[in-house]
Coordinates of C-alpha atoms and ligand atoms in Angstrom, one line a residue:
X8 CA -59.8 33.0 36.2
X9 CA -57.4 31.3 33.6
X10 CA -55.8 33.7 31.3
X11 CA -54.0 31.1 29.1
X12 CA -56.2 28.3 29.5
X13 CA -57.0 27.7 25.9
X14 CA -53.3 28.0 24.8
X15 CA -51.5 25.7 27.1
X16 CA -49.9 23.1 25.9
X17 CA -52.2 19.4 25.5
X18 CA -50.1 16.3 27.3
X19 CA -50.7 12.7 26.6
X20 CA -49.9 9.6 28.6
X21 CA -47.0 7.0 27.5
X22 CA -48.2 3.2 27.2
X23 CA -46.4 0.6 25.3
X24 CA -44.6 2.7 23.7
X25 CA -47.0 5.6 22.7
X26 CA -48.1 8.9 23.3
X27 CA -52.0 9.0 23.8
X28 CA -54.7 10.7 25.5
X29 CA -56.9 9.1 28.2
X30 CA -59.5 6.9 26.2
X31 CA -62.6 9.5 26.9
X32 CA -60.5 12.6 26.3
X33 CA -61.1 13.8 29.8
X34 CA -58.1 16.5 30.9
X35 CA -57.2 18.5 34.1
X36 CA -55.9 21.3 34.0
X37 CA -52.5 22.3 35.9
X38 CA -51.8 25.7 37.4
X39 CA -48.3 27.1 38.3
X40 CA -47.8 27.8 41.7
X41 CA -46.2 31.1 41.7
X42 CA -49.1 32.6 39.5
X43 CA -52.2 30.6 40.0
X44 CA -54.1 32.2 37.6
X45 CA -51.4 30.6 34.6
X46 CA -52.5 26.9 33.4
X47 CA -49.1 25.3 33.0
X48 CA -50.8 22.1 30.9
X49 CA -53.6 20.2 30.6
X50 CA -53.0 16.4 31.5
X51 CA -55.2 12.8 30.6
X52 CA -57.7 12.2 33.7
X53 CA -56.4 8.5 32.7
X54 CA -59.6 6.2 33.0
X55 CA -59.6 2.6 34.3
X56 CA -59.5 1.4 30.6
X57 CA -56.1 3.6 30.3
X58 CA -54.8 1.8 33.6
X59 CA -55.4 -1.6 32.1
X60 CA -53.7 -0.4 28.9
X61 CA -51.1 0.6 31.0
X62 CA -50.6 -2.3 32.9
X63 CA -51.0 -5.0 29.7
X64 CA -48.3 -2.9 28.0
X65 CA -46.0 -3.4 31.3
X66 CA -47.0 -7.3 31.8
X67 CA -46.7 -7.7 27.5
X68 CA -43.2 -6.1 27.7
X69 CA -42.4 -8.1 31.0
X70 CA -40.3 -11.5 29.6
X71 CA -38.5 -10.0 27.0
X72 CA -36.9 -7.5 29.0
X73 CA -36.7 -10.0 32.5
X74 CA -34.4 -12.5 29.6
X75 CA -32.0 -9.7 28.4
X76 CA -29.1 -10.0 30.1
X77 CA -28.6 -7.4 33.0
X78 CA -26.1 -5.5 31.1
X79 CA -28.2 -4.9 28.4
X80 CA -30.8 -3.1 30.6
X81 CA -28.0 -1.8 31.8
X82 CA -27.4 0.0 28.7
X83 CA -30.8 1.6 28.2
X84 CA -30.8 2.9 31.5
X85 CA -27.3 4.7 30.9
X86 CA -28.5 6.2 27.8
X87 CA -31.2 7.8 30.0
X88 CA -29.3 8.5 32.1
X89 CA -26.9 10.8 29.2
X90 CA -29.8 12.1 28.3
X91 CA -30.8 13.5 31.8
X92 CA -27.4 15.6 31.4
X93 CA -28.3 16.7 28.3
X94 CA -31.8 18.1 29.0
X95 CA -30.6 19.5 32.8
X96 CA -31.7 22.8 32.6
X97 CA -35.5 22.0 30.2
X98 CA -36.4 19.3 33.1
X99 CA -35.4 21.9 35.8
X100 CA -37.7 24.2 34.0
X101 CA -40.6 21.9 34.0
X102 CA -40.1 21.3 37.8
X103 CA -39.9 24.9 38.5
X104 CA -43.0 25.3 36.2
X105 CA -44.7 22.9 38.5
X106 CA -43.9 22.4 42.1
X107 CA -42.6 26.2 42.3
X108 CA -39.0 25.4 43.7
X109 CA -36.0 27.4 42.9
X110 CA -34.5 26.9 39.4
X111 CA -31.6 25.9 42.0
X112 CA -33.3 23.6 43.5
X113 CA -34.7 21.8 40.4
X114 CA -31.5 21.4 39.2
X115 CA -29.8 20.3 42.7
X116 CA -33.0 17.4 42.5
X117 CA -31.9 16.1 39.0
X118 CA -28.1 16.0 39.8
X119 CA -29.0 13.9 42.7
X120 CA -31.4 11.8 41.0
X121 CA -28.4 11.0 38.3
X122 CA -26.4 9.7 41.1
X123 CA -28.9 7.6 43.0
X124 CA -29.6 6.0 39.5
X125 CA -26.2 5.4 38.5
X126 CA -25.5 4.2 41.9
X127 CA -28.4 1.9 41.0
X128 CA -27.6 0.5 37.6
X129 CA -23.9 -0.4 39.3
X130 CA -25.7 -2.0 42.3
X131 CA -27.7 -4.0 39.2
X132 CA -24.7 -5.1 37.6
X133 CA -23.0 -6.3 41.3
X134 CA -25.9 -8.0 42.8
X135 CA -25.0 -11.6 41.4
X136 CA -26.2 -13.4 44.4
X137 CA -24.4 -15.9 46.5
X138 CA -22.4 -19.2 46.4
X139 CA -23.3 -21.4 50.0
X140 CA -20.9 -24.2 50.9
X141 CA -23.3 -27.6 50.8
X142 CA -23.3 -30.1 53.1
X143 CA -23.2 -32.5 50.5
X144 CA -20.2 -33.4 48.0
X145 CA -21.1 -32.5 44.1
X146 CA -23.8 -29.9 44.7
X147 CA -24.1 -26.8 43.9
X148 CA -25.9 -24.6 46.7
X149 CA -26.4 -21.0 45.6
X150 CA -29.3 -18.1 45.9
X151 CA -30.0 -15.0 44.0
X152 CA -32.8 -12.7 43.5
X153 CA -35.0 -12.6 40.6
X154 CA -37.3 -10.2 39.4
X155 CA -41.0 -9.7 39.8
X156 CA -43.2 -8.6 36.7
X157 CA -45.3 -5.5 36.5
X158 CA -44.4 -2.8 39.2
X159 CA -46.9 -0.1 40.7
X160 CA -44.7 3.5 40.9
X161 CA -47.3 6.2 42.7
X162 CA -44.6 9.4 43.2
X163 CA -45.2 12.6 45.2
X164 CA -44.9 15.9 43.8
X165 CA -41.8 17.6 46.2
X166 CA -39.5 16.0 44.9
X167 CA -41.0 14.7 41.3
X168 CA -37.9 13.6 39.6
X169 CA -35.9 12.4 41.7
X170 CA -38.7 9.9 43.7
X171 CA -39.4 8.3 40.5
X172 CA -35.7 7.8 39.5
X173 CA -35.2 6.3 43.0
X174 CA -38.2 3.5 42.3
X175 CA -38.1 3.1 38.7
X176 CA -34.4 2.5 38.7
X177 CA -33.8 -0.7 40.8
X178 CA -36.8 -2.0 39.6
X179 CA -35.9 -1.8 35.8
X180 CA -32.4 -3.0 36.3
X181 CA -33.2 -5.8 38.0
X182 CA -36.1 -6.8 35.1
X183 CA -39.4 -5.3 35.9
X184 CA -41.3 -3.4 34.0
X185 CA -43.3 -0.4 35.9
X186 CA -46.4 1.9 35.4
X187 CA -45.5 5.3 36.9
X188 CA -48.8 7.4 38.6
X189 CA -47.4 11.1 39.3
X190 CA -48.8 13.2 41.3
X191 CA -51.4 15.2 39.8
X192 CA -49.6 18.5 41.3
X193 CA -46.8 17.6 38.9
X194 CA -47.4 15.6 36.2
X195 CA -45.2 17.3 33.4
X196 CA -42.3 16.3 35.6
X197 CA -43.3 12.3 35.6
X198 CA -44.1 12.6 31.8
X199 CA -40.4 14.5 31.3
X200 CA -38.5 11.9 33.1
X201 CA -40.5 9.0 31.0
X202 CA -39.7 11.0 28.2
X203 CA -36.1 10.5 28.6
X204 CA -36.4 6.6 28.3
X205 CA -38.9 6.5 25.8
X206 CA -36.2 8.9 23.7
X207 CA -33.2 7.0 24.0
X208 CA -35.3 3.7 22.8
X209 CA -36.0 1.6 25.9
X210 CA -38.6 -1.1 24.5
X211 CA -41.8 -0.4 24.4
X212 CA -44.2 -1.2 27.8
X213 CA -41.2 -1.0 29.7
X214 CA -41.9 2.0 31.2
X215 CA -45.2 3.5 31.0
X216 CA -46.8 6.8 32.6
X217 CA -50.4 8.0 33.1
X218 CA -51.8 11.1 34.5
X219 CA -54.7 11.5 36.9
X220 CA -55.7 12.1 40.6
X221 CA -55.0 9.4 43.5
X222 CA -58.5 8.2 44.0
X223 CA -58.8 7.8 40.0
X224 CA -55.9 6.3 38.5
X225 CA -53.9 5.7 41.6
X226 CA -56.8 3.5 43.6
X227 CA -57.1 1.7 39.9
X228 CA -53.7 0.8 39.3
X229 CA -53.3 -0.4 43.3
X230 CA -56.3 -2.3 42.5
X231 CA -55.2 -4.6 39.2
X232 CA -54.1 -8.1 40.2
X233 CA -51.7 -8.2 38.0
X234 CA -49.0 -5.5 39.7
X235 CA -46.1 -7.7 41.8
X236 CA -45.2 -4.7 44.4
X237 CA -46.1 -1.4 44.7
X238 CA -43.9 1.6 46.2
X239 CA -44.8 4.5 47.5
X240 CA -43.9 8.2 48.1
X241 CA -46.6 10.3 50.0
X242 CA -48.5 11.0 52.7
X243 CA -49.0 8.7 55.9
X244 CA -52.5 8.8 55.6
X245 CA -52.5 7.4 52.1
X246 CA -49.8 4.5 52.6
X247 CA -51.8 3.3 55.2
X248 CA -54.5 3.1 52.9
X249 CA -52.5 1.7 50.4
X250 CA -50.8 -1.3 52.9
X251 CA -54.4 -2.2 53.7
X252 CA -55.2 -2.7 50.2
X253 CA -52.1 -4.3 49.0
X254 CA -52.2 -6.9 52.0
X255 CA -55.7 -8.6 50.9
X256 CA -53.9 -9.6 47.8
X257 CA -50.7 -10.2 49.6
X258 CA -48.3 -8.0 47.3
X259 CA -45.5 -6.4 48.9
X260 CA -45.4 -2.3 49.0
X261 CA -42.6 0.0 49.7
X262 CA -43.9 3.1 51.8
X263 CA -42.3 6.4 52.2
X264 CA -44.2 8.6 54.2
X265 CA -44.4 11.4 56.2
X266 CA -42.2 13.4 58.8
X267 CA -41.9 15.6 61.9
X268 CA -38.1 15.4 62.0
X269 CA -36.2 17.0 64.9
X270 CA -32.7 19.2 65.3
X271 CA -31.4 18.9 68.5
X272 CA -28.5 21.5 69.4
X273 CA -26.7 21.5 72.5
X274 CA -24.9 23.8 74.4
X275 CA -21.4 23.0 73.0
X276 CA -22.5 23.2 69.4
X277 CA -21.4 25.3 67.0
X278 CA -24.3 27.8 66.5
X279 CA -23.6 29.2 63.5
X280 CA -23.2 26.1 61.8
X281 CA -26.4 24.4 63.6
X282 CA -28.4 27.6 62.8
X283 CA -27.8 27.7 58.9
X284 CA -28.3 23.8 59.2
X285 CA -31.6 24.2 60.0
X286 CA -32.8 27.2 58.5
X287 CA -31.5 25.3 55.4
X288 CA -33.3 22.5 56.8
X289 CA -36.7 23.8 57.3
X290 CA -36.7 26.3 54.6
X291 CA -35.3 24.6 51.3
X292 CA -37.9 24.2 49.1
X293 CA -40.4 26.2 50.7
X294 CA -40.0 23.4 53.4
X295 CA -41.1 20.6 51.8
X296 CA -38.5 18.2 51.8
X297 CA -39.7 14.7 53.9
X298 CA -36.7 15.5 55.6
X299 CA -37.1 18.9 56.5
X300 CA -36.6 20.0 60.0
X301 CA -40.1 21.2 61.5
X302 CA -39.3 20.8 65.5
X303 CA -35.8 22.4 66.8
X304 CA -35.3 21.5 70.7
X305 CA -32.1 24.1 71.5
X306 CA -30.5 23.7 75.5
X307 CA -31.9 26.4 76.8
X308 CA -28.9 28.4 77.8
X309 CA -28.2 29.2 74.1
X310 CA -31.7 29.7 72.7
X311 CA -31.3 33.2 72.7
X312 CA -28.7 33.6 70.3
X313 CA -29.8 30.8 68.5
X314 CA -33.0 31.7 67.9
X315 CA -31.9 34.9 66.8
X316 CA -29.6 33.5 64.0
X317 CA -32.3 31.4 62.6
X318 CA -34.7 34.1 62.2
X319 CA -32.4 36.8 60.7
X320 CA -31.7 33.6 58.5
X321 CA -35.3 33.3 57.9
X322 CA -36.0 36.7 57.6
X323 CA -33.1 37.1 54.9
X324 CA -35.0 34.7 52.6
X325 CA -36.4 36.3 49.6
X326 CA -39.5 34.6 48.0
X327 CA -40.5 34.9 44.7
X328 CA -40.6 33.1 41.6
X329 CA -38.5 30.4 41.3
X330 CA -37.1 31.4 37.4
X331 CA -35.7 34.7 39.1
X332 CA -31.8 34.4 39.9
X333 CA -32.5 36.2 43.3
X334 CA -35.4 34.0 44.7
X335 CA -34.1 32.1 47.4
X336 CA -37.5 30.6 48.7
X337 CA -40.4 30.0 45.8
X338 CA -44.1 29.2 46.5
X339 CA -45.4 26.1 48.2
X340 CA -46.9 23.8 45.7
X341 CA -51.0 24.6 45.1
X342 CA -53.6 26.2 46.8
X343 CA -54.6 23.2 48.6
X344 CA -51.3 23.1 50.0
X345 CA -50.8 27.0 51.1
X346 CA -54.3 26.5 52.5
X347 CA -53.0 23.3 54.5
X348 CA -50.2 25.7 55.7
X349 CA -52.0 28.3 57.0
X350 CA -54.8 26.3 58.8
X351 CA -51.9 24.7 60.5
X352 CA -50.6 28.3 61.3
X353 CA -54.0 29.7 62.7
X354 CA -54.0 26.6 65.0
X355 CA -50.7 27.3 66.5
X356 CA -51.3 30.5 67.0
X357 CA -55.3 29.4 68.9
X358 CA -53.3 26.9 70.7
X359 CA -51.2 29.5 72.2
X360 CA -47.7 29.3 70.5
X361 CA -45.6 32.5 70.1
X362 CA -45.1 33.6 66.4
X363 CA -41.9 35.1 66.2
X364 CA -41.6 35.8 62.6
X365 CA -43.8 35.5 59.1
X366 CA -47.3 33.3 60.1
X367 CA -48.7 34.9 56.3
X368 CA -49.5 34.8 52.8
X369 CA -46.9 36.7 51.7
X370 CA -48.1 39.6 49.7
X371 CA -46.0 42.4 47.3
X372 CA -45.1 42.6 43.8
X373 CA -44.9 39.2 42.1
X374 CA -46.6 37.9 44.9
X375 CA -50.1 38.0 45.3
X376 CA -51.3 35.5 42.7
X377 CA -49.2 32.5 44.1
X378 CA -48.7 30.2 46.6
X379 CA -46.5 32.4 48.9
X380 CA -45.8 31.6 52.5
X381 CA -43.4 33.8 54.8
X382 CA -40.7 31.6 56.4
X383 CA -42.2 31.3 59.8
X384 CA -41.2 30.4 63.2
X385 CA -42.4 29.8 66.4
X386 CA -41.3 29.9 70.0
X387 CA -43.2 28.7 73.5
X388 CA -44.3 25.3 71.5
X389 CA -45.0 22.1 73.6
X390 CA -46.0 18.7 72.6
X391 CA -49.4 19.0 72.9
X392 CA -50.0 21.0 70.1
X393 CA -50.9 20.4 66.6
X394 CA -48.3 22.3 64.9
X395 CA -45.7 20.3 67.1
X396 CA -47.5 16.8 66.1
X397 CA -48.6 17.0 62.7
X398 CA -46.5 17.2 59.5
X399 CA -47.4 20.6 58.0
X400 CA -45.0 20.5 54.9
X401 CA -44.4 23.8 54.3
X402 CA -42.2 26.5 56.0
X403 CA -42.7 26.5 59.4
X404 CA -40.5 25.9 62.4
X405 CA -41.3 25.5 65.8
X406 CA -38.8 25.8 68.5
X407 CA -38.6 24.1 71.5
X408 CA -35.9 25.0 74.5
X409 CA -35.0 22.1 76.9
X410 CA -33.1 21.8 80.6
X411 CA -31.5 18.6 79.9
X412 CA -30.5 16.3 77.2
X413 CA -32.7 13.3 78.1
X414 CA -35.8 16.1 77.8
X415 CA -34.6 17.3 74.4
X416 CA -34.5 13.6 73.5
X417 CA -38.0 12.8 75.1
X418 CA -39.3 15.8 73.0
X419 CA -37.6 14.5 69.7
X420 CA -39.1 11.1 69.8
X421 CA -42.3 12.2 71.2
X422 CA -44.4 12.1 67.4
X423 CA -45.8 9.6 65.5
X424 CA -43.3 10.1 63.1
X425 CA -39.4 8.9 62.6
X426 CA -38.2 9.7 59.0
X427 CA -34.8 11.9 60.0
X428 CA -33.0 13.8 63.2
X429 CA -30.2 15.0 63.5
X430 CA -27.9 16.7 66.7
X431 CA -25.6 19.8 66.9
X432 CA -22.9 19.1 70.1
X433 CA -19.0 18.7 70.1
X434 CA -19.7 16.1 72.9
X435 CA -19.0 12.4 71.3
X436 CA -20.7 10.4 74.2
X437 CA -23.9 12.5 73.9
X438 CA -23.7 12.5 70.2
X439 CA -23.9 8.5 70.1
X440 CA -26.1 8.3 73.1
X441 CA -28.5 10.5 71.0
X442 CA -27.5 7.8 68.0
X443 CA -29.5 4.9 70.1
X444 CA -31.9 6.6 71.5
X445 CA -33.3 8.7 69.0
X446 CA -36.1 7.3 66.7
X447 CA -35.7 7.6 63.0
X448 CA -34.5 5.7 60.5
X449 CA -32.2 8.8 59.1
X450 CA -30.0 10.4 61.6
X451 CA -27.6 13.1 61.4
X452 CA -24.2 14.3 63.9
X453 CA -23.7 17.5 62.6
X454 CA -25.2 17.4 59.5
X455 CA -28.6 18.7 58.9
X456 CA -31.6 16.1 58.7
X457 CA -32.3 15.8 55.0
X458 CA -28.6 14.9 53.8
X459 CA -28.5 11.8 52.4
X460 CA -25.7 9.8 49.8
X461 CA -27.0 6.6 47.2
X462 CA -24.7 4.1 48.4
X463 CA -27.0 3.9 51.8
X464 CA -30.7 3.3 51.9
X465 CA -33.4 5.8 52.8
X466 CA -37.0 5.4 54.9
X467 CA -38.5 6.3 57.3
X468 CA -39.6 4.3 60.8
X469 CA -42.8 4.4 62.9
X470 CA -45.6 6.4 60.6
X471 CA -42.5 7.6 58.6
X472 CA -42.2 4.1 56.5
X473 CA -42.8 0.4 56.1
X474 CA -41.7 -2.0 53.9
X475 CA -37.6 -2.5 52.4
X476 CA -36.3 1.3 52.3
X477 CA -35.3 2.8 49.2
X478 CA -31.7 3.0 47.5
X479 CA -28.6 1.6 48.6
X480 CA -28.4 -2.1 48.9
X481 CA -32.0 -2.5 49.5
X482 CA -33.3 -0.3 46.2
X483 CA -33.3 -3.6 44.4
X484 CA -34.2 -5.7 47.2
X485 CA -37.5 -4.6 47.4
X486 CA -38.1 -5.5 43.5
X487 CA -37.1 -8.8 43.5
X488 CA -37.6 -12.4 45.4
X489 CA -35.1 -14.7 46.7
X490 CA -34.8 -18.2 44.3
X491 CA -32.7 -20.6 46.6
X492 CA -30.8 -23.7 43.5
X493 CA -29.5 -26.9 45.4
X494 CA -27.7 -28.8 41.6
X495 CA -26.5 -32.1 42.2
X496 CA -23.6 -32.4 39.4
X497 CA -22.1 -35.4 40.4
X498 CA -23.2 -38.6 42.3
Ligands
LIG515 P1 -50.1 12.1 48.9 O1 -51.2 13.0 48.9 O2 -50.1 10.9 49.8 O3 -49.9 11.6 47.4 C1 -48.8 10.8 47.0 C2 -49.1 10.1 45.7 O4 -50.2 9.2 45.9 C3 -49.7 11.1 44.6 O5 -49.3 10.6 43.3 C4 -51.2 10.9 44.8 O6 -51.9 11.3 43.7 C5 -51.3 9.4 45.1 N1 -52.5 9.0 45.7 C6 -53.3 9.7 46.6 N2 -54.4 8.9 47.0 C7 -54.2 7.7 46.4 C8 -55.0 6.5 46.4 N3 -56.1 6.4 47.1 N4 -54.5 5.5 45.7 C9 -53.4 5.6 45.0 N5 -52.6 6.7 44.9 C10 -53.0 7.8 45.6 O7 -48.7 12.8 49.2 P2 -48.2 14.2 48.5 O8 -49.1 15.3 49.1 O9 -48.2 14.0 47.0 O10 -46.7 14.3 49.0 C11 -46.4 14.8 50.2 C12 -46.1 13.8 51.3 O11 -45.1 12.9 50.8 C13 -45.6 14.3 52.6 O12 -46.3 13.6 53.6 C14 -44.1 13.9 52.6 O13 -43.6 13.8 53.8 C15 -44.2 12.7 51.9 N6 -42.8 12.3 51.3 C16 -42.1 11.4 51.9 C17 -40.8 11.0 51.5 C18 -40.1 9.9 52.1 O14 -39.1 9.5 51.5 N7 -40.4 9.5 53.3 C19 -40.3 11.7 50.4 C20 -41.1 12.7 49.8 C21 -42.3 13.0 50.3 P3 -52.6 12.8 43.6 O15 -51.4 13.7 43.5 O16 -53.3 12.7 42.4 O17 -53.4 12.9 44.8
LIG516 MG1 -51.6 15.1 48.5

């Protein structure tokens, strides 16, 4: 039961320029993670007419801010941009409200999401195309990229802000307008970082936000003719879905998906560096990063001690609340989720893995009304099972031991998946071996597997992505087409 349902706070959608709620009223309600029984907000259950609302607010704002010149979008965005400084530590709030991470991680999120959006804007202001020699004398041969119209954002809810600052920036700089869908897990945080353009005066239609599930107000904004690309961050299943839909009317989508992502660490690595890297790595944000490391395949000569640094890592961890100073690990985000988790638990354990630390709902003072989830690991894994195939996104490791490095590699690339990997070894010949054989579009020479810097781009291969990647060069790639000018200027 509810205890504050009545006096949580009412949230409205943003289109063309205003705050409303969903045409028919309808909310959901929104519960906090680390006590369940709290309702954080209540959000629009946005209806198709609220989509279209949406989307002729996006394509009504669409020529008037394609014709400004690039620096003047240029300037809206910075101001945003100041204003995501400013309001740091109420947006870390509102992401800790919702998805449960540390107040430290919230933060961490936003200050990354400031430099993958400046890094952006810059990218905006460089992209001027290219001059081509001609074979012919007095013309001009040059191509460039031009914008799109009316983009489809659909963001996850691990990392809320920082997915749609990725998206929303290339495609606004380079002229777009967008209607944002985020996930209904964390919808504050996709209303908060609207917000922040809508406050500093971007024009109105721009950029505009509604609220509601997937199938509702996701499926209906995928399915309006008039949006130009669509990219998305989620699950695998889903962006499959979405691909299939998008192709019939031939628009382009940008897909971000799931992960299994390997460590491997060889005998000559450094093991206290390789075991914090991937405790960090599969434990950081309850392990729900895309680019957490789920599978670690360790030489078995130094498993032991490996093994055993990891889980007094593990075991050092101290859930809780993400607003308390001393929580290092907060809850997983919604009881779907920690039921997810735990199913995926029970199975390894049926399928005969060895559970060698947590496997629960973790219980205690503080505890017991969220989303809690011991940091767990297991031992005696092989690729047959589920918990070694499937992406469980939450805080579970399985480890692996291997005789040789091509076995640790064969293991590594043997998923569906290929978002990020990453190896531990002083050895430089194995280290770049591993570089072309392993299979993910992220990989990592001792460094753990979700570091990444803006200036490069970021996706996934296999079931892990399809589509331009995100950020770097190709951020604003994916929102704009090539326009090829052959000008004949003198005769
Ligand atoms: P999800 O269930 O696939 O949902 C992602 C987004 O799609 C949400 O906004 C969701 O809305 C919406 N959606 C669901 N069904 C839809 C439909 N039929 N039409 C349109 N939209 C629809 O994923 P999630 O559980 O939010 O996020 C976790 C997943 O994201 C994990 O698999 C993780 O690996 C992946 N991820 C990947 C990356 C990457 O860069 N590769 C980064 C972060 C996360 P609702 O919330 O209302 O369902
Ligand atoms: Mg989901």
């Amino acid at each position: 039961m509810s205890t504050n349902s009545t006096t949580a706070p009412t949230h409205q959608n943003y289109i063309g320029g205003e705050w409303r709620a969903a045409s028919d009223g309808a909310l959901d309600a929104h519960h906090n993670p680390a006590r369940i029984s709290e309702v954080t907000g209540h959000f629009p259950r946005s209806t198709d007419d609220d989509v279209r609302a949406a989307v002729d607010a996006a394509e009504a704002a669409y020529p008037a801010w394609r014709d400004l010149s690039v620096f003047a979008r240029a300037e809206y965005l910075k101001r945003a941009l100041a204003l995501m400084s400013e309001r740091i530590d109420r947006v870390s709030q509102v992401i800790t409200t919702e998805n449960g991470k540390t107040l430290a991680e919230s933060r961490g999120e936003i200050v990354s999401a400031i430099k993958e959006m400046e890094h952006q804007i810059h990218q905006g202001l460089r992209d001027l195309g290219e001059i081509a020699p001609s074979a012919q004398s007095g013309v001009l041969a040059y191509q460039y990229r031009r914008p799109l119209g009316v983009c489809a954002v659909i963001s996850p809810w691990n990392f809320p802000f920082n997915v749609p600052g990725r998206k929303c920036t290339p495609a606004l700089i380079a002229g777009n307008t967008v209607v944002l869908k985020p996930a209904s897990l964390t919808p504050n945080v996709g209303l908060e970082f609207t917000r922040l353009f809508a406050d500093t005066g971007l024009p109105k239609g721009v950029l505009n936000c509604i609220t509601g599930s997937g199938s509702g107000a996701g499926e209906s904004l995928l399915n309006d003719s008039r949006i130009k690309a669509i990219s998305f961050t989620g699950s695998t299943k889903v962006g499959i879905h979405i691909n299939q839909l998008a192709a019939g009317r031939l628009v382009r989508t940008q897909l971000e998906l799931g992960g299994k992502n390997p460590m491997v660490v060889l005998e000559d690595a450094d093991l206290d560096e390789a075991a914090s890297a991937c405790a960090t790595a599969a434990f950081a944000c309850a392990g729900q990063w895309c680019t957490s490391t789920s599978r670690v395949i360790v030489a078995k000569k130094i498993a032991g001690p490996f093994v055993e640094a990891v889980l007094a890592k593990a075991q050092a961890l101290r859930l809780g609340n993400g607003f308390d100073p001393a929580t290092t690990m907060g809850p997983v985000c919604g009881t779907q989720q920690m039921k997810n988790i735990l199913d995926f638990i029970e199975q390894g354990k049926q399928e005969g893995a060895r559970l060698l630390t947590g496997g629960r709902r973790a219980a205690g003072e503080g505890l017991d009304d969220g989303c809690f989830i011991e940091p767990t690991v297991f031992s005696e894994v092989n690729p047959g099972m589920t918990i070694t195939q499937e992406e469980i996104f939450g805080p579970v490791l399985s480890v692996f031991t291997a005789d040789s490095f091509d076995e640790a590699v064969n293991i590594a690339n043997g998923v569906r998946f290929g978002l990020a990997s990453s190896i531990y070894t002083k050895d430089l010949e194995r280290a770049m071996k591993f570089l072309e054989k392993t299979e993910a579009g992220l990989t990592h020479v001792n460094m753990m597997s979700a570091y990444k810097e803006p200036q490069l781009s970021f996706g996934g291969i296999k079931q892990s992505g399809s589509g331009i990647p995100e950020a770097g060069r190709t951020g604003i790639e994916f929102f704009t087409e090539h326009k090829v000018a052959y000008i004949k200027y003198r005769s």
